[in-house]
Amino acid sequence: MKLNRTVVFTAFAVIVSSCSTVKSLGTLGAPYPSGQSSEALCIDFSNDHTVYPADRSIGVFLFPFPFFKEVIKQQLSKYYSVFESEECNNSVRSIVIVLREVSFHTWSIGSLVPVYSVQARAAVSSDITGKNGSLVKMETQSAIFHGDYLVRSEPPLIIVARWAIIDAATKHAQKVACMDGLAICPEGSITKNEVDSLEIAKEYGELQRRDEPVVQRYLWTVPRNSQ
């Protein structure tokens, strides 16, 4: 009997682990204006096909790069005229940006009426050519976004991941602009932000109206990257 139970539990674990989903984070939903600054940046990206696994969930992955790319370009455009690498020439300063980390997880508290918690944070790093020609390395951490819910579902997880990426990208763009004297330098302390369930529901509703986010399903494979 013990052997049979072991076989059943093992088979269940194999089935669960073999059914994976990769969720995108949607888009910002509105066009952003090009920067009018005389300062120009040539932007390039690294690590742009990476999928990130949930810390405490089997078979749940996020593919955040398209969303991150949109956000970081929007934020840098507040201070610079931003061009992508194929549009650049050698006279334009370059910046290579990496979404270094997206950490997210959900877990339950209690048993009779469990409360589900979600949490996410993100980190962005870059190598930028300074005005004197030297290479400057930067890294920025987002605030930690956390919320508690009575129902377990994917909207809170997707939205807190979006907010963490927006926070990291906003602070990183400000840090880059600060180096050039174009913005006030952001504070370096990492805070923890409690998120409002109504705001999450509102933003997720807007995503659904745009037929977002995109969800890809994989059977018997664990996705390593997304093309």
PDB file of C-alpha atoms in Angstrom, residues 18-140:
ATOM      1  CA  SER A  18       5.389  18.740 -16.824  1.00  0.00           C
ATOM      2  CA  CYS A  19       2.525  21.187 -17.456  1.00  0.00           C
ATOM      3  CA  SER A  20       4.079  24.656 -17.549  1.00  0.00           C
ATOM      4  CA  THR A  21       2.695  28.072 -18.393  1.00  0.00           C
ATOM      5  CA  VAL A  22       4.634  31.145 -19.490  1.00  0.00           C
ATOM      6  CA  LYS A  23       2.781  34.409 -18.967  1.00  0.00           C
ATOM      7  CA  SER A  24       3.689  37.703 -20.580  1.00  0.00           C
ATOM      8  CA  LEU A  25       3.099  40.944 -18.694  1.00  0.00           C
ATOM      9  CA  GLY A  26       1.118  42.733 -21.395  1.00  0.00           C
ATOM     10  CA  THR A  27       1.850  46.280 -22.551  1.00  0.00           C
ATOM     11  CA  LEU A  28       1.571  49.768 -21.126  1.00  0.00           C
ATOM     12  CA  GLY A  29      -1.512  50.313 -23.276  1.00  0.00           C
ATOM     13  CA  ALA A  30      -0.677  53.805 -24.543  1.00  0.00           C
ATOM     14  CA  PRO A  31       1.974  55.256 -26.875  1.00  0.00           C
ATOM     15  CA  TYR A  32       4.688  57.353 -25.314  1.00  0.00           C
ATOM     16  CA  PRO A  33       6.243  60.467 -26.844  1.00  0.00           C
ATOM     17  CA  SER A  34       9.793  60.462 -28.140  1.00  0.00           C
ATOM     18  CA  GLY A  35      12.213  62.497 -26.105  1.00  0.00           C
ATOM     19  CA  GLN A  36      13.045  65.970 -27.370  1.00  0.00           C
ATOM     20  CA  SER A  37      16.311  66.250 -25.471  1.00  0.00           C
ATOM     21  CA  SER A  38      19.518  67.176 -27.252  1.00  0.00           C
ATOM     22  CA  GLU A  39      21.078  64.315 -25.285  1.00  0.00           C
ATOM     23  CA  ALA A  40      20.890  61.074 -27.262  1.00  0.00           C
ATOM     24  CA  LEU A  41      21.270  57.468 -26.163  1.00  0.00           C
ATOM     25  CA  CYS A  42      21.697  54.343 -28.245  1.00  0.00           C
ATOM     26  CA  ILE A  43      19.951  51.570 -26.346  1.00  0.00           C
ATOM     27  CA  ASP A  44      20.614  47.854 -26.617  1.00  0.00           C
ATOM     28  CA  PHE A  45      19.405  44.935 -24.535  1.00  0.00           C
ATOM     29  CA  SER A  46      20.883  41.760 -23.145  1.00  0.00           C
ATOM     30  CA  ASN A  47      19.122  38.740 -21.657  1.00  0.00           C
ATOM     31  CA  ASP A  48      16.068  39.506 -23.756  1.00  0.00           C
ATOM     32  CA  HIS A  49      14.701  35.953 -24.136  1.00  0.00           C
ATOM     33  CA  THR A  50      14.876  34.907 -20.489  1.00  0.00           C
ATOM     34  CA  VAL A  51      11.861  33.436 -18.726  1.00  0.00           C
ATOM     35  CA  TYR A  52      11.723  33.647 -14.936  1.00  0.00           C
ATOM     36  CA  PRO A  53      10.315  30.815 -12.776  1.00  0.00           C
ATOM     37  CA  ALA A  54       8.136  31.512  -9.765  1.00  0.00           C
ATOM     38  CA  ASP A  55      10.021  30.944  -6.512  1.00  0.00           C
ATOM     39  CA  ARG A  56       7.362  28.794  -4.832  1.00  0.00           C
ATOM     40  CA  SER A  57       5.122  27.540  -7.645  1.00  0.00           C
ATOM     41  CA  ILE A  58       5.718  24.590  -9.955  1.00  0.00           C
ATOM     42  CA  GLY A  59       5.332  25.220 -13.672  1.00  0.00           C
ATOM     43  CA  VAL A  60       4.691  28.994 -13.529  1.00  0.00           C
ATOM     44  CA  PHE A  61       6.977  31.293 -15.527  1.00  0.00           C
ATOM     45  CA  LEU A  62       6.950  34.929 -16.625  1.00  0.00           C
ATOM     46  CA  PHE A  63       8.336  36.319 -19.874  1.00  0.00           C
ATOM     47  CA  PRO A  64       8.662  40.023 -19.006  1.00  0.00           C
ATOM     48  CA  PHE A  65      11.062  41.353 -21.657  1.00  0.00           C
ATOM     49  CA  PRO A  66       8.584  42.996 -24.109  1.00  0.00           C
ATOM     50  CA  PHE A  67       6.931  44.825 -21.217  1.00  0.00           C
ATOM     51  CA  PHE A  68      10.264  45.785 -19.654  1.00  0.00           C
ATOM     52  CA  LYS A  69      11.589  47.087 -22.991  1.00  0.00           C
ATOM     53  CA  GLU A  70       8.537  49.292 -23.414  1.00  0.00           C
ATOM     54  CA  VAL A  71       8.802  50.662 -19.878  1.00  0.00           C
ATOM     55  CA  ILE A  72      12.550  51.404 -19.873  1.00  0.00           C
ATOM     56  CA  LYS A  73      12.329  53.159 -23.262  1.00  0.00           C
ATOM     57  CA  GLN A  74       9.443  55.244 -21.980  1.00  0.00           C
ATOM     58  CA  GLN A  75      11.329  56.246 -18.839  1.00  0.00           C
ATOM     59  CA  LEU A  76      14.599  57.061 -20.624  1.00  0.00           C
ATOM     60  CA  SER A  77      12.629  59.120 -23.159  1.00  0.00           C
ATOM     61  CA  LYS A  78      11.772  61.535 -20.357  1.00  0.00           C
ATOM     62  CA  TYR A  79      15.409  62.642 -20.377  1.00  0.00           C
ATOM     63  CA  TYR A  80      16.935  61.571 -23.711  1.00  0.00           C
ATOM     64  CA  SER A  81      16.255  61.072 -27.369  1.00  0.00           C
ATOM     65  CA  VAL A  82      16.370  57.274 -27.394  1.00  0.00           C
ATOM     66  CA  PHE A  83      17.374  55.186 -30.401  1.00  0.00           C
ATOM     67  CA  GLU A  84      17.661  51.435 -30.711  1.00  0.00           C
ATOM     68  CA  SER A  85      20.977  49.926 -31.752  1.00  0.00           C
ATOM     69  CA  GLU A  86      20.055  49.426 -35.425  1.00  0.00           C
ATOM     70  CA  GLU A  87      19.200  53.145 -35.686  1.00  0.00           C
ATOM     71  CA  CYS A  88      22.445  54.394 -34.156  1.00  0.00           C
ATOM     72  CA  ASN A  89      25.766  55.624 -35.410  1.00  0.00           C
ATOM     73  CA  ASN A  90      29.105  55.757 -33.625  1.00  0.00           C
ATOM     74  CA  SER A  91      28.589  59.336 -32.466  1.00  0.00           C
ATOM     75  CA  VAL A  92      25.727  58.377 -30.125  1.00  0.00           C
ATOM     76  CA  ARG A  93      26.511  57.209 -26.607  1.00  0.00           C
ATOM     77  CA  SER A  94      25.495  53.630 -25.944  1.00  0.00           C
ATOM     78  CA  ILE A  95      23.761  51.901 -23.066  1.00  0.00           C
ATOM     79  CA  VAL A  96      23.274  48.140 -22.714  1.00  0.00           C
ATOM     80  CA  ILE A  97      20.443  47.317 -20.330  1.00  0.00           C
ATOM     81  CA  VAL A  98      19.672  44.033 -18.591  1.00  0.00           C
ATOM     82  CA  LEU A  99      16.598  43.047 -16.639  1.00  0.00           C
ATOM     83  CA  ARG A 100      18.776  41.391 -14.039  1.00  0.00           C
ATOM     84  CA  GLU A 101      16.128  39.846 -11.814  1.00  0.00           C
ATOM     85  CA  VAL A 102      12.405  39.278 -11.575  1.00  0.00           C
ATOM     86  CA  SER A 103      11.592  37.472  -8.339  1.00  0.00           C
ATOM     87  CA  PHE A 104       7.960  36.637  -7.660  1.00  0.00           C
ATOM     88  CA  HIS A 105       6.023  34.095  -5.652  1.00  0.00           C
ATOM     89  CA  THR A 106       2.692  33.293  -4.071  1.00  0.00           C
ATOM     90  CA  TRP A 107       1.966  31.258  -0.958  1.00  0.00           C
ATOM     91  CA  SER A 108      -0.942  30.492   1.358  1.00  0.00           C
ATOM     92  CA  ILE A 109      -1.320  31.292   5.055  1.00  0.00           C
ATOM     93  CA  GLY A 110      -3.725  29.293   7.219  1.00  0.00           C
ATOM     94  CA  SER A 111      -5.832  26.246   6.386  1.00  0.00           C
ATOM     95  CA  LEU A 112      -9.578  26.706   7.061  1.00  0.00           C
ATOM     96  CA  VAL A 113      -9.791  30.060   5.265  1.00  0.00           C
ATOM     97  CA  PRO A 114      -6.374  30.476   3.645  1.00  0.00           C
ATOM     98  CA  VAL A 115      -5.015  33.883   2.760  1.00  0.00           C
ATOM     99  CA  TYR A 116      -2.899  33.979  -0.379  1.00  0.00           C
ATOM    100  CA  SER A 117       0.058  36.329  -0.450  1.00  0.00           C
ATOM    101  CA  VAL A 118       1.865  37.539  -3.550  1.00  0.00           C
ATOM    102  CA  GLN A 119       5.184  39.332  -3.688  1.00  0.00           C
ATOM    103  CA  ALA A 120       7.501  40.566  -6.428  1.00  0.00           C
ATOM    104  CA  ARG A 121      10.662  42.583  -6.922  1.00  0.00           C
ATOM    105  CA  ALA A 122      12.907  43.369  -9.887  1.00  0.00           C
ATOM    106  CA  ALA A 123      16.426  44.575 -10.611  1.00  0.00           C
ATOM    107  CA  VAL A 124      17.869  46.389 -13.626  1.00  0.00           C
ATOM    108  CA  SER A 125      21.527  46.857 -14.514  1.00  0.00           C
ATOM    109  CA  SER A 126      23.286  48.632 -17.347  1.00  0.00           C
ATOM    110  CA  ASP A 127      26.629  49.473 -18.876  1.00  0.00           C
ATOM    111  CA  ILE A 128      26.617  53.022 -20.209  1.00  0.00           C
ATOM    112  CA  THR A 129      29.296  55.039 -21.950  1.00  0.00           C
ATOM    113  CA  GLY A 130      29.970  58.156 -19.907  1.00  0.00           C
ATOM    114  CA  LYS A 131      30.519  61.564 -21.472  1.00  0.00           C
ATOM    115  CA  ASN A 132      34.263  61.131 -20.980  1.00  0.00           C
ATOM    116  CA  GLY A 133      34.180  57.829 -22.877  1.00  0.00           C
ATOM    117  CA  SER A 134      34.569  55.585 -19.825  1.00  0.00           C
ATOM    118  CA  LEU A 135      32.238  52.653 -19.135  1.00  0.00           C
ATOM    119  CA  VAL A 136      29.936  53.119 -16.141  1.00  0.00           C
ATOM    120  CA  LYS A 137      28.108  50.184 -14.532  1.00  0.00           C
ATOM    121  CA  MET A 138      24.829  50.743 -12.692  1.00  0.00           C
ATOM    122  CA  GLU A 139      22.307  48.552 -10.896  1.00  0.00           C
ATOM    123  CA  THR A 140      18.919  49.417  -9.435  1.00  0.00           C
TER     124      THR A 140
END
